[in-house]
Amino acid sequence: MQSTDLGNKESGKIWHRKPSPATRDGIIVNIIHTTSDYLPKVLRFLNVAFDSSGDCLLAGDHQGNIYVFDLSGNRFTLVQRTAQACTALAFTLRRKTEFLVALADYSIKCFDTVTKELVSWMRGHESSIFSISVHASGRYAITTSSDTAQLWDLDTFQRKRKLNILQSVGIQKVFFLPLNNTILSCFKDNSIFAWECDTLFCKYQLPAPPESSSISYKVFAVTRDGRILASGGKSNHLHLWCLEAKQLFRIIQMPTQVRAVRHLEFLPDSFDAGSNQVLGVLSQDGIMRFINIQTCKLLFEIGSLDEGISSSVISPHGRYIASIMENGSLNIYSVQALTQEINKPPPPLVKVIEDLPKSKPTSGDLKMKVTSRRVQRPAKSRENQTQTRIVKQDLTGKSENKENELSDGLNKKRLQILLKGYGEYPTKYRMFIWRSLLQLPENHTAFSSLIDKGIHVAFLNLQKKYPIKSRKLLRVLQRTLSALAHWSAIFSDTPYLPLLAFPFVKLFQNNQLICFEVVATLIINWCQHWFEYFPNPPINILGMIENVLAFHDKELLQHFIHHDITSQLYAWPLLETVFSEVLTREEWLKLFDNVFSNRPSFLLMTVVAYNICSRAPLLNCNFKDDFEYFFHHRNNLDISVVIREVYHLMDTTPSDIHPDSMLDVFVALTKGQYPIFNQYPKFIVDYQTQERERIRNDELDYLRERQTVESMQAEVDQQKVEDEAWIQKQELLQKAEETRREMLLEEEARVIQQRQRLAAVKRELKVKEIHLQDAARRRFLKFQQDRREMELRRLNDEIERKVYMRDQEIASTVKDLEMRHLELESQKRLYEKNFTRNQEAVAKEMREDADAYRRKVDLEEHAFHRLLETDETQNQKTQKWEEAEEKDFCLKLEKKASALSDASRKWFLEKELDDALEHAPHLYDKVAPRCQNEEVASSCLPQSSQLNDFSEVGSSTWSSLNQRKIQWDIMERDLIERVRNLRRRLTAQARSRCQTPHLLAT
């Protein structure tokens, strides 16, 4: 992997060698930005955006520096310095050279990458903008903050619409659907709405997710054809929505390591017609996993726990992935390299059975080959020597030394055999094996006493020199270095100690005791004689490495000498960083599996092997900067080949130049207390300590004096500035006073002129006012006259209208009277006819009753005469009582008949009177207005004696009524007379007293 530091350069190459990303990580280049204005400092990248072609990307850091990286042209250019952090970027505008950047002051600016000029400046947000979405046409853009989303026209840079919501809801993201005219808005309550871009009409709303899923949507991604929406949040579940059917069609559960999803993005493919099948999922552990949403299989992943990813962007054509790492650097990945293992062709159907390997050469043959090949090229006898050692181990396996027996029941020889067979220890048991190989004593009390001494003064400002994002990691590193400095004074002045200890601190950050003892064991055994020439690099150790390199590869050494490259450049950087700069985590762990399993000289041989295995690129280097870059950055080198080369060098190096002859055997740390480490020139260290302390005190005094002088100078400058400002202010005030005086005189002259003009205007206005009042008076008088004339005309019209209405009413009343008269005449004739018919019927009935009664009376008289003879005496006694009773009965009968007659007559008369009186008032109201004077009106009115008899029918009607009344009276008298005659006849009949009332009633 290549690494590029932008530094203070405004343009340059992205990589110096053609990138060849490995299949395992796929990294093309790692880009960092450091500055050395005052102290070395890493500027963190915050946002990345690709252009529509996918070959250029835009990146902005937290200080507002914006770079354009042309991946096809291998160039980077600083296009803008905004002086404030950028919160969002967009590089897919219609004008290809323009881009949008959202800044920390809530504004949006548009810049041109060619002219580097400001195109437009847009404001309107009141909180930080975290998303910019550009329409497929490049004409419109949506900027989103937590409280609002705004739609901008990029032709005029004017805001078209603004989406305001309740503060309790909040916006998650608002963006355009790809190749579509639809806007998708996602809110914090998991509601998702789709809007028409032109009219902002709500097209639809996705239904709420199932209640069983407690996912809270935070991130979203849409396929290139705009059909599938992927959403995730604080859960290891992903929801896939079909936007055409508007329903949830799949829920994907990520591995258990995923607890939350931080970013989602589909991987474009040139052959899927926009229906992307691969989804990139960035989780909380900093690893981005790419899965197939149809098969739900994990395809590949980028990032690691040690080098986590903060955010990622995929190019539109799906060729590159740009990831901002948690340490602030920028990684560019090759998708082709990452998918090489996936897209490789299927294995052949035809398999060839290979022959068995030839018989193993005998030890004599092997020795001959080793000897012969050492003269020609030592590296070629590597495999044979390895086989020789294995054979030797097999022969002597039963006589193992007690030195090979480790604690916890492990055997060093067997571990070495296992290591050579597999190349590394199992990850699960690596830490346990290391602790056993290094024989760590785990002195808790001694380590606690070192930790209790606190942070060493030499490492108080460690974060300034070595900025580490993880505060926990920085704290562990600071404590470990402080413990080493308290253990031995030389470690407080060792400049490369943080580089040497950092990989172990990162590996054992959860167990600081083991971390300290591993580093201490490494220093005592594998760093022997490193401090004899302190503060200079260990010349003796570098000399050993140079001798071995001269023996095995003279050509490479001559190349180094020819270009004035010493061992301090090609060996010491590897040693002081223990290969952590040039190896990845897995490669480094694999190397130290072998280092801790072998003698201390193995580490020095590794330096020689690394150079020999890299001889091809090194022989092509001709400048010192290229050599420095090579030994401080990762290179495309297989660590397994290097390790095999190390074993070869260990076995083929002569004993007179072999580091084993000058290094002691492995010595473990003592139990209880740590050993004294004084393998360094003490007087130099003490002198440096004293000098450093003196310099520190002098520096503090100098800083105090400088601060005092600066404060005094600042006061003097401030006073000078104030005096100059006061003088300048006085001059300005004097000039202003003179100007005001001149303006005052001019103003007075203008006021006098204005007063004169005002007096003339007042006179003109007075004359106009008089004329206007006269005209108004005349208009008012004319208005009064017109109004009176209008009143008279209105009254005449009203009189004529009332006279006309009166004539109409009189005419209609006369017609009504005539009609009523005709009706009464017809009713009269009808009543007379009915009365005559009823009278005849009553007379006939009475005659029949009288005849029947007469016959009956005769019979009764005849019977009475017969009984009279026998009852004469008795009848005489009761005669008086019967007469009284008969009188009373007749009286009651007469009253009943009279009441019946009166009721009938009264009913008939009341009915006739009611009909007549009903029309009398109307007739009076209609006839009275026609009278011209009071006399006529009084003559028209009826007298008080005539009111009861007045009717519409006149005197003829009342005469007919009187005739009827007389007829009823005659009938009544006739009936009474008939009753009296019957009473006389029945005086002598006692038994017929009960029948007579019945007869009369009938």
PDB file of C-alpha atoms in Angstrom, residues 32-158:
ATOM      1  CA  ILE A  32      -2.817  11.992   4.770  1.00  0.00           C
ATOM      2  CA  HIS A  33      -2.474  15.711   5.291  1.00  0.00           C
ATOM      3  CA  THR A  34       0.028  16.932   7.859  1.00  0.00           C
ATOM      4  CA  THR A  35       1.183  20.431   8.588  1.00  0.00           C
ATOM      5  CA  SER A  36       4.314  21.651  10.358  1.00  0.00           C
ATOM      6  CA  ASP A  37       3.461  25.287  10.921  1.00  0.00           C
ATOM      7  CA  TYR A  38       4.342  25.080  14.607  1.00  0.00           C
ATOM      8  CA  LEU A  39       4.132  21.427  15.597  1.00  0.00           C
ATOM      9  CA  PRO A  40       3.519  18.365  13.430  1.00  0.00           C
ATOM     10  CA  LYS A  41      -0.222  18.008  13.156  1.00  0.00           C
ATOM     11  CA  VAL A  42      -2.550  15.799  11.131  1.00  0.00           C
ATOM     12  CA  LEU A  43      -5.432  17.573   9.428  1.00  0.00           C
ATOM     13  CA  ARG A  44      -8.416  15.266   9.396  1.00  0.00           C
ATOM     14  CA  PHE A  45     -10.482  14.792   6.260  1.00  0.00           C
ATOM     15  CA  LEU A  46     -14.213  15.249   6.893  1.00  0.00           C
ATOM     16  CA  ASN A  47     -16.086  14.838   3.598  1.00  0.00           C
ATOM     17  CA  VAL A  48     -15.533  13.256   0.180  1.00  0.00           C
ATOM     18  CA  ALA A  49     -17.555  13.474  -3.054  1.00  0.00           C
ATOM     19  CA  PHE A  50     -17.051  12.000  -6.549  1.00  0.00           C
ATOM     20  CA  ASP A  51     -17.910  13.781  -9.774  1.00  0.00           C
ATOM     21  CA  SER A  52     -20.258  12.313 -12.370  1.00  0.00           C
ATOM     22  CA  SER A  53     -17.403  10.635 -14.269  1.00  0.00           C
ATOM     23  CA  GLY A  54     -16.138   8.827 -11.168  1.00  0.00           C
ATOM     24  CA  ASP A  55     -12.457   9.546 -11.904  1.00  0.00           C
ATOM     25  CA  CYS A  56     -12.193  12.745  -9.838  1.00  0.00           C
ATOM     26  CA  LEU A  57     -13.046  13.187  -6.208  1.00  0.00           C
ATOM     27  CA  LEU A  58     -13.301  16.163  -3.883  1.00  0.00           C
ATOM     28  CA  ALA A  59     -12.070  16.032  -0.263  1.00  0.00           C
ATOM     29  CA  GLY A  60     -12.231  18.665   2.481  1.00  0.00           C
ATOM     30  CA  ASP A  61     -10.530  18.709   5.883  1.00  0.00           C
ATOM     31  CA  HIS A  62     -11.515  20.319   9.179  1.00  0.00           C
ATOM     32  CA  GLN A  63      -9.542  23.502   8.430  1.00  0.00           C
ATOM     33  CA  GLY A  64     -11.414  24.161   5.197  1.00  0.00           C
ATOM     34  CA  ASN A  65      -8.773  22.989   2.709  1.00  0.00           C
ATOM     35  CA  ILE A  66     -10.497  21.427  -0.309  1.00  0.00           C
ATOM     36  CA  TYR A  67      -8.522  19.212  -2.713  1.00  0.00           C
ATOM     37  CA  VAL A  68      -9.393  17.703  -6.075  1.00  0.00           C
ATOM     38  CA  PHE A  69      -7.863  14.259  -6.728  1.00  0.00           C
ATOM     39  CA  ASP A  70      -7.685  13.177 -10.372  1.00  0.00           C
ATOM     40  CA  LEU A  71      -7.275   9.401 -10.144  1.00  0.00           C
ATOM     41  CA  SER A  72      -6.947   8.912 -13.882  1.00  0.00           C
ATOM     42  CA  GLY A  73      -4.325  11.684 -14.224  1.00  0.00           C
ATOM     43  CA  ASN A  74      -2.526  10.926 -10.924  1.00  0.00           C
ATOM     44  CA  ARG A  75      -2.700  14.556  -9.767  1.00  0.00           C
ATOM     45  CA  PHE A  76      -4.022  16.400  -6.747  1.00  0.00           C
ATOM     46  CA  THR A  77      -4.715  20.142  -6.557  1.00  0.00           C
ATOM     47  CA  LEU A  78      -5.687  22.489  -3.746  1.00  0.00           C
ATOM     48  CA  VAL A  79      -8.692  24.346  -5.135  1.00  0.00           C
ATOM     49  CA  GLN A  80      -9.957  26.340  -2.144  1.00  0.00           C
ATOM     50  CA  ARG A  81      -9.195  27.443   1.410  1.00  0.00           C
ATOM     51  CA  THR A  82     -12.475  28.243   3.166  1.00  0.00           C
ATOM     52  CA  ALA A  83     -10.873  28.758   6.618  1.00  0.00           C
ATOM     53  CA  GLN A  84     -13.666  26.756   8.276  1.00  0.00           C
ATOM     54  CA  ALA A  85     -14.700  23.141   8.407  1.00  0.00           C
ATOM     55  CA  CYS A  86     -16.876  21.797   5.611  1.00  0.00           C
ATOM     56  CA  THR A  87     -19.905  19.739   6.652  1.00  0.00           C
ATOM     57  CA  ALA A  88     -21.041  18.456   3.232  1.00  0.00           C
ATOM     58  CA  LEU A  89     -19.812  18.369  -0.397  1.00  0.00           C
ATOM     59  CA  ALA A  90     -21.436  17.901  -3.820  1.00  0.00           C
ATOM     60  CA  PHE A  91     -19.515  17.527  -7.087  1.00  0.00           C
ATOM     61  CA  THR A  92     -22.165  16.395  -9.623  1.00  0.00           C
ATOM     62  CA  LEU A  93     -23.450  19.775 -10.835  1.00  0.00           C
ATOM     63  CA  ARG A  94     -24.444  20.519 -14.424  1.00  0.00           C
ATOM     64  CA  ARG A  95     -21.324  22.655 -14.860  1.00  0.00           C
ATOM     65  CA  LYS A  96     -18.650  20.012 -14.353  1.00  0.00           C
ATOM     66  CA  THR A  97     -16.034  22.353 -12.874  1.00  0.00           C
ATOM     67  CA  GLU A  98     -18.289  23.704 -10.107  1.00  0.00           C
ATOM     68  CA  PHE A  99     -18.977  22.172  -6.714  1.00  0.00           C
ATOM     69  CA  LEU A 100     -21.035  22.969  -3.617  1.00  0.00           C
ATOM     70  CA  VAL A 101     -19.628  23.046  -0.096  1.00  0.00           C
ATOM     71  CA  ALA A 102     -21.605  23.461   3.140  1.00  0.00           C
ATOM     72  CA  LEU A 103     -19.630  25.288   5.823  1.00  0.00           C
ATOM     73  CA  ALA A 104     -19.701  25.431   9.603  1.00  0.00           C
ATOM     74  CA  ASP A 105     -21.397  28.871   9.566  1.00  0.00           C
ATOM     75  CA  TYR A 106     -24.544  27.227   8.078  1.00  0.00           C
ATOM     76  CA  SER A 107     -23.941  28.717   4.605  1.00  0.00           C
ATOM     77  CA  ILE A 108     -23.462  27.062   1.192  1.00  0.00           C
ATOM     78  CA  LYS A 109     -20.867  28.256  -1.298  1.00  0.00           C
ATOM     79  CA  CYS A 110     -20.306  27.342  -4.917  1.00  0.00           C
ATOM     80  CA  PHE A 111     -16.725  27.377  -6.235  1.00  0.00           C
ATOM     81  CA  ASP A 112     -15.077  26.676  -9.569  1.00  0.00           C
ATOM     82  CA  THR A 113     -12.219  24.148  -9.557  1.00  0.00           C
ATOM     83  CA  VAL A 114     -10.482  25.722 -12.575  1.00  0.00           C
ATOM     84  CA  THR A 115     -10.656  29.426 -11.776  1.00  0.00           C
ATOM     85  CA  LYS A 116     -10.779  28.777  -7.982  1.00  0.00           C
ATOM     86  CA  GLU A 117     -13.237  31.651  -7.660  1.00  0.00           C
ATOM     87  CA  LEU A 118     -16.445  31.988  -5.670  1.00  0.00           C
ATOM     88  CA  VAL A 119     -19.475  31.547  -7.936  1.00  0.00           C
ATOM     89  CA  SER A 120     -22.282  32.049  -5.409  1.00  0.00           C
ATOM     90  CA  TRP A 121     -22.958  32.300  -1.702  1.00  0.00           C
ATOM     91  CA  MET A 122     -26.279  30.967  -0.363  1.00  0.00           C
ATOM     92  CA  ARG A 123     -27.708  31.420   3.108  1.00  0.00           C
ATOM     93  CA  GLY A 124     -30.905  30.345   4.817  1.00  0.00           C
ATOM     94  CA  HIS A 125     -30.143  27.528   7.246  1.00  0.00           C
ATOM     95  CA  GLU A 126     -30.047  28.032  11.004  1.00  0.00           C
ATOM     96  CA  SER A 127     -28.225  24.797  11.904  1.00  0.00           C
ATOM     97  CA  SER A 128     -25.447  22.654  10.507  1.00  0.00           C
ATOM     98  CA  ILE A 129     -26.011  21.219   7.019  1.00  0.00           C
ATOM     99  CA  PHE A 130     -25.210  17.514   6.900  1.00  0.00           C
ATOM    100  CA  SER A 131     -26.436  16.508   3.437  1.00  0.00           C
ATOM    101  CA  ILE A 132     -26.461  17.902  -0.116  1.00  0.00           C
ATOM    102  CA  SER A 133     -28.422  16.019  -2.784  1.00  0.00           C
ATOM    103  CA  VAL A 134     -28.166  17.062  -6.444  1.00  0.00           C
ATOM    104  CA  HIS A 135     -30.808  16.263  -9.078  1.00  0.00           C
ATOM    105  CA  ALA A 136     -29.832  13.945 -11.930  1.00  0.00           C
ATOM    106  CA  SER A 137     -29.903  16.919 -14.299  1.00  0.00           C
ATOM    107  CA  GLY A 138     -27.568  18.886 -12.046  1.00  0.00           C
ATOM    108  CA  ARG A 139     -29.895  21.886 -11.983  1.00  0.00           C
ATOM    109  CA  TYR A 140     -31.464  21.527  -8.538  1.00  0.00           C
ATOM    110  CA  ALA A 141     -30.002  20.756  -5.130  1.00  0.00           C
ATOM    111  CA  ILE A 142     -31.491  19.933  -1.741  1.00  0.00           C
ATOM    112  CA  THR A 143     -29.617  20.934   1.421  1.00  0.00           C
ATOM    113  CA  THR A 144     -30.694  19.276   4.655  1.00  0.00           C
ATOM    114  CA  SER A 145     -30.184  20.242   8.279  1.00  0.00           C
ATOM    115  CA  SER A 146     -31.800  18.882  11.428  1.00  0.00           C
ATOM    116  CA  ASP A 147     -34.707  21.348  11.346  1.00  0.00           C
ATOM    117  CA  THR A 148     -35.308  22.152   7.669  1.00  0.00           C
ATOM    118  CA  ALA A 149     -34.643  21.175   4.065  1.00  0.00           C
ATOM    119  CA  GLN A 150     -34.331  23.705   1.248  1.00  0.00           C
ATOM    120  CA  LEU A 151     -34.608  23.324  -2.525  1.00  0.00           C
ATOM    121  CA  TRP A 152     -32.227  25.501  -4.591  1.00  0.00           C
ATOM    122  CA  ASP A 153     -32.148  26.386  -8.284  1.00  0.00           C
ATOM    123  CA  LEU A 154     -28.477  26.100  -9.297  1.00  0.00           C
ATOM    124  CA  ASP A 155     -28.974  28.240 -12.398  1.00  0.00           C
ATOM    125  CA  THR A 156     -30.003  31.300 -10.404  1.00  0.00           C
ATOM    126  CA  PHE A 157     -28.780  30.127  -6.990  1.00  0.00           C
ATOM    127  CA  GLN A 158     -32.129  31.141  -5.525  1.00  0.00           C
TER     128      GLN A 158
END
